[in-house]
mmCIF file of C-alpha atoms in Angstrom:
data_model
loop_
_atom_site.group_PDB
_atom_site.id
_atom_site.type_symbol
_atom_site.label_atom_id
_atom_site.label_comp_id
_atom_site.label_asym_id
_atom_site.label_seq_id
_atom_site.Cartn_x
_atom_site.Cartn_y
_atom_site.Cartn_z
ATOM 1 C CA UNK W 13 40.024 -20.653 -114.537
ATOM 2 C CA UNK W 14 42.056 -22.775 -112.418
ATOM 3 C CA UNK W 15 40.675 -23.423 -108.757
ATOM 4 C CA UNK W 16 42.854 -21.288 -106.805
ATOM 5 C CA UNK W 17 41.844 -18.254 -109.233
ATOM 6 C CA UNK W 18 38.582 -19.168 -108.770
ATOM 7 C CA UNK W 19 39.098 -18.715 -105.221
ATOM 8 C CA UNK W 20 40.717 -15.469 -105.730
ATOM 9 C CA UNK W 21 37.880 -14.044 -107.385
ATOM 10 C CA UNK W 22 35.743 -15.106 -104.229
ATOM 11 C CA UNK W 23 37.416 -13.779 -101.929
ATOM 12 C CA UNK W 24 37.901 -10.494 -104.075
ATOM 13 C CA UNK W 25 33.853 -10.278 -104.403
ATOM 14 C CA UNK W 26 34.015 -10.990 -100.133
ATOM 15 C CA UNK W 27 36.055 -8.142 -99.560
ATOM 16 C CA UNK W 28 34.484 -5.856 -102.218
ATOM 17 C CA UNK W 29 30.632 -6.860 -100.322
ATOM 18 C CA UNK W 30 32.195 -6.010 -96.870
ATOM 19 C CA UNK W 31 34.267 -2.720 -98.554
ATOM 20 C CA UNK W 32 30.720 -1.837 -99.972
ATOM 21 C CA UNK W 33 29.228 -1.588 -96.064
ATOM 22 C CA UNK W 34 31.737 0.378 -94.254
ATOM 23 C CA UNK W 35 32.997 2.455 -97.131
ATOM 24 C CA UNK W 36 30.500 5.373 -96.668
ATOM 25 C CA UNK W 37 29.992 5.228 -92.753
ATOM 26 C CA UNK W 38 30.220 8.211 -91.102
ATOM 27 C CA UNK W 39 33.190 8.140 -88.767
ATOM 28 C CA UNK W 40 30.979 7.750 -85.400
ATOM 29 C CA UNK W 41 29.815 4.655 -86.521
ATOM 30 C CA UNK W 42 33.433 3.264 -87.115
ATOM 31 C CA UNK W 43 33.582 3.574 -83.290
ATOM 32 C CA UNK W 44 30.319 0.873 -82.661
ATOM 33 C CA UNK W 45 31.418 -1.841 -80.398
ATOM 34 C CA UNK W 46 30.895 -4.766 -82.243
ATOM 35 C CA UNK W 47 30.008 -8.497 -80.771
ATOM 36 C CA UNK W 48 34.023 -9.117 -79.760
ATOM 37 C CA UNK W 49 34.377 -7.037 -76.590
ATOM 38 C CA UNK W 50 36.815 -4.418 -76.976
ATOM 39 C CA UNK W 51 36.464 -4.212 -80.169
ATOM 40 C CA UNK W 52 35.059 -1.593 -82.293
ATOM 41 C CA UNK W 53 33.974 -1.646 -86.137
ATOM 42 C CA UNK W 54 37.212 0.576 -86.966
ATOM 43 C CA UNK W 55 39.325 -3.179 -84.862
ATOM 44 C CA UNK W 56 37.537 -5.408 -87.116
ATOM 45 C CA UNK W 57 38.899 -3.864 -90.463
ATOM 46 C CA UNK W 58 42.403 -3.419 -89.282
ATOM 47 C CA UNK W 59 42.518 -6.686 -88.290
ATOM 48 C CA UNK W 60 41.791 -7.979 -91.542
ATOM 49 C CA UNK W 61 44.172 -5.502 -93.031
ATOM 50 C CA UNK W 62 46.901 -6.604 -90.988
ATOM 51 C CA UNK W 63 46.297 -10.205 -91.558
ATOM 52 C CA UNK W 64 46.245 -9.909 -95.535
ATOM 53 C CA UNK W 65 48.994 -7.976 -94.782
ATOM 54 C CA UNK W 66 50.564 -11.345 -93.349
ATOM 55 C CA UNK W 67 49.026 -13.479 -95.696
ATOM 56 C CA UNK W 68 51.142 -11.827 -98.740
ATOM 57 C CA UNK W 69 54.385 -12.029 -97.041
ATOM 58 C CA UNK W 70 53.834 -15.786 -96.135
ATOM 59 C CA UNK W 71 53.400 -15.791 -99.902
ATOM 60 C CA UNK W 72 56.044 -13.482 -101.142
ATOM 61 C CA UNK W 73 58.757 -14.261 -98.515
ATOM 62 C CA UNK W 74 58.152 -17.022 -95.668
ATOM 63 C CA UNK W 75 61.432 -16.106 -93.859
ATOM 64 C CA UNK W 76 60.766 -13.095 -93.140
ATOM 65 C CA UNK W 77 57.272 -14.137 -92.526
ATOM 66 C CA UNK W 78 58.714 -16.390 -90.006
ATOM 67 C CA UNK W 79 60.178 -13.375 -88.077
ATOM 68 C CA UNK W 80 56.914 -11.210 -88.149
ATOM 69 C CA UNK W 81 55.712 -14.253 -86.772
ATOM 70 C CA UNK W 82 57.828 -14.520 -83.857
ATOM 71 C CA UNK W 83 57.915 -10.887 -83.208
ATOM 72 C CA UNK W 84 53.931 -11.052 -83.194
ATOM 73 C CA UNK W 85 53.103 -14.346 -81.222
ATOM 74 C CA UNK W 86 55.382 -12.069 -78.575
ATOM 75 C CA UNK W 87 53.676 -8.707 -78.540
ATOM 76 C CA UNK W 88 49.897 -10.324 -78.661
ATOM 77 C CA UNK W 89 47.989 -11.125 -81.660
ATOM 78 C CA UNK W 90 44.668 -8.730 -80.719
ATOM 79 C CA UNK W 91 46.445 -5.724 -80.194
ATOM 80 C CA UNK W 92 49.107 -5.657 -82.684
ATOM 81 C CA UNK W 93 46.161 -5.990 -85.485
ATOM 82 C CA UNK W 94 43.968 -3.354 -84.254
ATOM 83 C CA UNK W 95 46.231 -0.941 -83.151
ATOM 84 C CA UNK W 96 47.301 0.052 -86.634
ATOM 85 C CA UNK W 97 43.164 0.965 -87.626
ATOM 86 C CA UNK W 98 43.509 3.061 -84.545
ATOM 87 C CA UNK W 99 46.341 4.971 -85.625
ATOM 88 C CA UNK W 100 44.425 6.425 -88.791
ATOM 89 C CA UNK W 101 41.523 7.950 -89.921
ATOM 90 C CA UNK W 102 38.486 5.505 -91.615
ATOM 91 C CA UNK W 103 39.323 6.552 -94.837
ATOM 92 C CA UNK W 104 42.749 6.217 -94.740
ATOM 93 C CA UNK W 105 42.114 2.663 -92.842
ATOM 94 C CA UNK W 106 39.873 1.805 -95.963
ATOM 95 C CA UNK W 107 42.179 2.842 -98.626
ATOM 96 C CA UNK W 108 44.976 0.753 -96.686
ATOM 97 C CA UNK W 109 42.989 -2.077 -96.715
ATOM 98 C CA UNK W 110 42.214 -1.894 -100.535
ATOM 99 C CA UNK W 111 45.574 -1.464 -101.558
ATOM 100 C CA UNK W 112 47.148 -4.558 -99.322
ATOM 101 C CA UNK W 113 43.905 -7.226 -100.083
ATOM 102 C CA UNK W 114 44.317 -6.345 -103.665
ATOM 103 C CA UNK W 115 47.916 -6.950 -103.289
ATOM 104 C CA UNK W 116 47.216 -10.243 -101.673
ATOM 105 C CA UNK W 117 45.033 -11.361 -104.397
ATOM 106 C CA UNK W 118 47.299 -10.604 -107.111
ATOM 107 C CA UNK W 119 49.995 -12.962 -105.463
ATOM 108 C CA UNK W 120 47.806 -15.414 -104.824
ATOM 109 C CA UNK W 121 46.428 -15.897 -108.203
ATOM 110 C CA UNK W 122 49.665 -16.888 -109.737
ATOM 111 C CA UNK W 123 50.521 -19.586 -106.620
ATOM 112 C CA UNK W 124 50.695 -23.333 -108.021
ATOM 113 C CA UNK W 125 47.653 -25.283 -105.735
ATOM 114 C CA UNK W 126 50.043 -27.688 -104.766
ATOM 115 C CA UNK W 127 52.389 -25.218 -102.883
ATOM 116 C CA UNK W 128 52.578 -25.366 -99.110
ATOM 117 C CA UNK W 129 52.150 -21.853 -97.823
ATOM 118 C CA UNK W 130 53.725 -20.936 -94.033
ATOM 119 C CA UNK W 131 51.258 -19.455 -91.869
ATOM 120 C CA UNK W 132 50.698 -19.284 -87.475
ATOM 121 C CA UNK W 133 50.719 -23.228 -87.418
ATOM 122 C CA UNK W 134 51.316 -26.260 -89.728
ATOM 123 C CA UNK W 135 51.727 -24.845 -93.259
ATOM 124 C CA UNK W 136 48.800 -25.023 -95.596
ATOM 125 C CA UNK W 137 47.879 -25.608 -99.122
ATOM 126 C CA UNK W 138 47.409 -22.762 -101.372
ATOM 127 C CA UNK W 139 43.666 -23.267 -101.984
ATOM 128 C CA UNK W 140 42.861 -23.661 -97.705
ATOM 129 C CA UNK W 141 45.245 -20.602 -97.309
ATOM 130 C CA UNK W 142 43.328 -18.626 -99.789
ATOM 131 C CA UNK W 143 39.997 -20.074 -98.447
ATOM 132 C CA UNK W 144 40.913 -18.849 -95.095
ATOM 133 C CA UNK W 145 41.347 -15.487 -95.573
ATOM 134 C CA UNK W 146 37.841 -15.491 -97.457
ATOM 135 C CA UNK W 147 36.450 -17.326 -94.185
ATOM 136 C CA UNK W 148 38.106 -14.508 -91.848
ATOM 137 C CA UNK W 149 36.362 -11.642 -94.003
ATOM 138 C CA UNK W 150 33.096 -13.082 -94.049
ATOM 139 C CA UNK W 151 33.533 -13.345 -90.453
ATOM 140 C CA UNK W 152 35.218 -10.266 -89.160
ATOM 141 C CA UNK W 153 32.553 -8.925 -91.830
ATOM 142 C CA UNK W 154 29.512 -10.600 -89.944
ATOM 143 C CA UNK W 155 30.507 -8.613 -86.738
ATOM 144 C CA UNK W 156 30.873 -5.857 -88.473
ATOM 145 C CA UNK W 157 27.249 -6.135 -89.815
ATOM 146 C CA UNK W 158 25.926 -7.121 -86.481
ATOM 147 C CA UNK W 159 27.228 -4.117 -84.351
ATOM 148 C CA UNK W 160 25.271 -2.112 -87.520
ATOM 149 C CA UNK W 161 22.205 -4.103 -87.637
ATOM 150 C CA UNK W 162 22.546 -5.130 -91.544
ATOM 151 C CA UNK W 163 21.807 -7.706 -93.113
ATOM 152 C CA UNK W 164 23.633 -9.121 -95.588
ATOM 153 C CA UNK W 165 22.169 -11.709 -98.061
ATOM 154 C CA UNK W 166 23.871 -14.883 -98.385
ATOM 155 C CA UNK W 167 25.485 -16.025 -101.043
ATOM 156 C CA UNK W 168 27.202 -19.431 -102.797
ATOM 157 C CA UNK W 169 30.808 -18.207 -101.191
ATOM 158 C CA UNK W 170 29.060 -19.393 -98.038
ATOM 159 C CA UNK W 171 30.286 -23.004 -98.980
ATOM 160 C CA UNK W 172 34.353 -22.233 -98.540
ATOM 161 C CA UNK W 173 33.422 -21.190 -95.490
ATOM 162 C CA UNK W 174 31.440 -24.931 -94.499
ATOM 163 C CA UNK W 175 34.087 -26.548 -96.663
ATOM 164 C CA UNK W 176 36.841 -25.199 -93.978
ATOM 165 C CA UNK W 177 34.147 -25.392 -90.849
ATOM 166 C CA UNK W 178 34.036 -29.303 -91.770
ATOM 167 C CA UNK W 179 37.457 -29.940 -92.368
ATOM 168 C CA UNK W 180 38.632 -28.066 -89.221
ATOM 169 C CA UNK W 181 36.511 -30.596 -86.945
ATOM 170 C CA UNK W 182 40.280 -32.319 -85.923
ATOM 171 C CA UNK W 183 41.557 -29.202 -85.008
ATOM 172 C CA UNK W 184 38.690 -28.109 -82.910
ATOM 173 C CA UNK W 185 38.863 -31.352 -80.807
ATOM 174 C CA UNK W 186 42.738 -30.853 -80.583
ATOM 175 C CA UNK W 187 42.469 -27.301 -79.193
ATOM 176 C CA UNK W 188 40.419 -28.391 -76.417
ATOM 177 C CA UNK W 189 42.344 -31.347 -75.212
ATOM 178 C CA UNK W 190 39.632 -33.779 -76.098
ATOM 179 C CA UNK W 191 39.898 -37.195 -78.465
ATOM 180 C CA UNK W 192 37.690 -36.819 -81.666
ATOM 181 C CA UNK W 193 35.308 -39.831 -81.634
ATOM 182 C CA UNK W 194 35.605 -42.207 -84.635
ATOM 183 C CA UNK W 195 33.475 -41.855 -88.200
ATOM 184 C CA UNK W 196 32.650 -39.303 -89.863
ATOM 185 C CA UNK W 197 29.485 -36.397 -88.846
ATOM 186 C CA UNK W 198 27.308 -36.255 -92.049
ATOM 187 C CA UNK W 199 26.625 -32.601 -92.656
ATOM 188 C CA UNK W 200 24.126 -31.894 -95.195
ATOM 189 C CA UNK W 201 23.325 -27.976 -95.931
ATOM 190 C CA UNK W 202 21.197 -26.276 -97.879
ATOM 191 C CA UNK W 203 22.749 -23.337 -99.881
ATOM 192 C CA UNK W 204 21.594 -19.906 -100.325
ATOM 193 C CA UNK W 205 19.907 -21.024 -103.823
ATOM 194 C CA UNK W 206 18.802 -24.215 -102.379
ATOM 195 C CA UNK W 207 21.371 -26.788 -103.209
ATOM 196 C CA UNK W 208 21.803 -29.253 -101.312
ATOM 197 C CA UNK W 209 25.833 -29.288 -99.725
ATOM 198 C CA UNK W 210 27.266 -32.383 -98.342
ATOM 199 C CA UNK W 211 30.405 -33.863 -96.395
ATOM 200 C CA UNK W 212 30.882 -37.079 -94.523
ATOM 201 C CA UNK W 213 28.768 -40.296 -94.437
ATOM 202 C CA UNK W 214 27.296 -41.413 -91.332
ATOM 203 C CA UNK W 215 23.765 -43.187 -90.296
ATOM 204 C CA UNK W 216 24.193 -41.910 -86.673
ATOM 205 C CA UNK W 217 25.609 -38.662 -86.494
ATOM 206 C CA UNK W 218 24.401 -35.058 -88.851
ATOM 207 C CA UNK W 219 24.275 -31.823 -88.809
ATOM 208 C CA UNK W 220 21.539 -30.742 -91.198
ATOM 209 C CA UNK W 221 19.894 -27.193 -92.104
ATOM 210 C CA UNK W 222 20.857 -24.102 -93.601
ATOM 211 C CA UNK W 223 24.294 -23.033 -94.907
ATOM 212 C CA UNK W 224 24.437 -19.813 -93.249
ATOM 213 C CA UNK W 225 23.573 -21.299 -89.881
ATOM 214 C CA UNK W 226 26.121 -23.514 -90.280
ATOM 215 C CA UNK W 227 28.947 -20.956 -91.476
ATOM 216 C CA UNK W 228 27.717 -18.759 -88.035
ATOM 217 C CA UNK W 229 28.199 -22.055 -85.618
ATOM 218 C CA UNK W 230 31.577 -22.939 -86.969
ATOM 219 C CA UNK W 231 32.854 -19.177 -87.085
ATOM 220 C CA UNK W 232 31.478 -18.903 -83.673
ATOM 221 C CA UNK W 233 29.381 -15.991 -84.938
ATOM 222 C CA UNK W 234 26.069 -17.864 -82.989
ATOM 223 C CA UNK W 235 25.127 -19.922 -80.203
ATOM 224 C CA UNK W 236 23.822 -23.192 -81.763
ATOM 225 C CA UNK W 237 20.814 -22.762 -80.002
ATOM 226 C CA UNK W 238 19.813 -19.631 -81.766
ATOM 227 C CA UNK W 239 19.881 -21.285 -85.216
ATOM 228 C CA UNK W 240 17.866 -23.914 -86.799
ATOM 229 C CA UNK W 241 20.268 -26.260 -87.376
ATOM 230 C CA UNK W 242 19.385 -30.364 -86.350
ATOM 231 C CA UNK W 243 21.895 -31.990 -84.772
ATOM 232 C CA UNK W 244 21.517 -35.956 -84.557
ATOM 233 C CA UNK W 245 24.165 -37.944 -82.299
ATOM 234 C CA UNK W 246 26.530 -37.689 -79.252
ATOM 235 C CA UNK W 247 28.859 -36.784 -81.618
ATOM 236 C CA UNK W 248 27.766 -34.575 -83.533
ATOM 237 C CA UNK W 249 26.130 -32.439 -80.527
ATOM 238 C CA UNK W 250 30.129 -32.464 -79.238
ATOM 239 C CA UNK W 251 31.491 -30.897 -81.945
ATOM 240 C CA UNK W 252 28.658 -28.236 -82.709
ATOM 241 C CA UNK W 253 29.314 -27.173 -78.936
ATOM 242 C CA UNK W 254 33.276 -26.711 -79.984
ATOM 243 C CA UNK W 255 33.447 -26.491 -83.592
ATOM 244 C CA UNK W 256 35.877 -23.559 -84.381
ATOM 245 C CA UNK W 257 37.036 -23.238 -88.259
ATOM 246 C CA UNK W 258 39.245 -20.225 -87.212
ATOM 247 C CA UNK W 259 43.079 -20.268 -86.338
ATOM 248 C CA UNK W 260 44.511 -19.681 -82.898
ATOM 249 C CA UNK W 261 43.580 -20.221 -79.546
ATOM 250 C CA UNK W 262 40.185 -21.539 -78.202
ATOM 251 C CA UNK W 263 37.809 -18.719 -79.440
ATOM 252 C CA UNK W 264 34.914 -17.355 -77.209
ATOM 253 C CA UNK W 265 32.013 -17.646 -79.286
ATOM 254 C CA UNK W 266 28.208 -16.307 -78.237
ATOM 255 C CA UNK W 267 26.246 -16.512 -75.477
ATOM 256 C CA UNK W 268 22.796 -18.722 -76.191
ATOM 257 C CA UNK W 269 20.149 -15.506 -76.856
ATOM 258 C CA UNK W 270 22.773 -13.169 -78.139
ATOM 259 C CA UNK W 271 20.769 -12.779 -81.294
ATOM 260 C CA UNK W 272 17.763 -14.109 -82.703
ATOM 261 C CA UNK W 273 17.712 -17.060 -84.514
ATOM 262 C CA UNK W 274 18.544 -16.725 -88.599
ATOM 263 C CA UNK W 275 16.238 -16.358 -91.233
ATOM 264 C CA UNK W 276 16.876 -18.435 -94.519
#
């Protein structure tokens, strides 16, 4: 199976994990706020409908792609992805959803890794592109698992998420204005079945502990203070504080004691 596949069939067994959760809630609990204010359970899975949605025409047709994208960068991101969910019933939302992602996934396993794919900044590879839609489910899916008190257990996927939480350190420094030191931050996790993960060399500078603690800092799904991650080095501290693997404008993360500190 060729890498991008591989990361296909990831991202396929993300959605299918988060599909499995809100599948068979009652409709009152589609209404739950979840952890992004405004924003109910229903706003979380319309806005990863809409942005698979986005994600296959960037595949299947980047000039019109580059229209949607003008059109939506001028009515506001937030509302034109949630306002669809809102429009429809769950199921109807659900069955939506599962057409489009499968849609997406079919496209996407036939895309060569070395094409250059459009999306709402510099174009990206094929294999980031694909790994950041899995990153946004897992995401969108931890609020979505937060405003209903589950917990989901953590699995190997976990490491496209660090993979793009490391390699997005530039672009955290760049969307708050600040210069990214020099050398590298060693960041050495521990996966779900206890391999060890590792990026960057550095005697001065880590980031060491637990995958999933990780993945929730640089998703800005926790406070770093509410996980056990050690952090070694001016540096590193810095970009822990800003580290955002997500696209768009400077996100708002959590507040320190939002939730409890992660078990794993």
């Amino acid at each position: 199976m060729t890498a991008v596949r591989s990361i296909c069939g990831d991202l396929g067994d993300e959605h299918s994990e988060l599909d499995e959760i809100v599948a068979g809630l009652p409709d009152v609990d589609w209404e739950r706020p979840t952890p992004s204010p405004g924003w109910a359970v229903r706003d979380q899975i319309s806005h990863l409908w809409f942005f698979d949605q986005r994600a296959l025409l960037a595949l299947t047709d980047p000039a019109a792609f580059a229209l949607d994208m003008q059109w939506l960068r001028a009515s506001g991101v937030a509302d034109a992805s949630i306002t669809p969910g809102r429009s429809i019933s769950p199921s109807e939302l659900v069955a939506h959803w599962r057409t489009d992602r499968r849609a997406l996934i079919d496209v996407a396993s036939t895309v060569d890794p070395s094409d250059r794919v459009p999306w709402y900044g510099p174009p990206m590879g094929a294999r980031s592109f694909i790994t950041a839609r899995l990153m946004e489910t897992w995401a969108h899916g931890q609020d979505v698992v937060d405003a209903l008190s589950v917990t989901r257990t953590p699995t190997n996927r976990l490491r496209h998420v660090a993979h793009i939480g490391v390699r997005a350190r530039p672009f955290s420094y760049m969307l708050h204005g600040l210069t990214m030191p020099p050398g590298d931050v060693a960041v050495r996790l521990t996966g779900p079945d206890g391999d060890e993960w590792s990026w960057g060399e550095s005697e001065h500078n880590s980031v060491i502990g637990a995958a999933l603690d990780f993945c929730l800092v640089v998703t800005q799904r926790r406070n770093v203070a509410d996980t056990h991650l050690e952090i070694v080095g001016d540096a590193a501290a810095e970009w822990v504080r800003i580290a955002q693997a997500f696209a768009g404008g400077v996100g708002g993360g959590r507040q320190p004691g939002q939730f409890a500190a992660t078990d794993q």
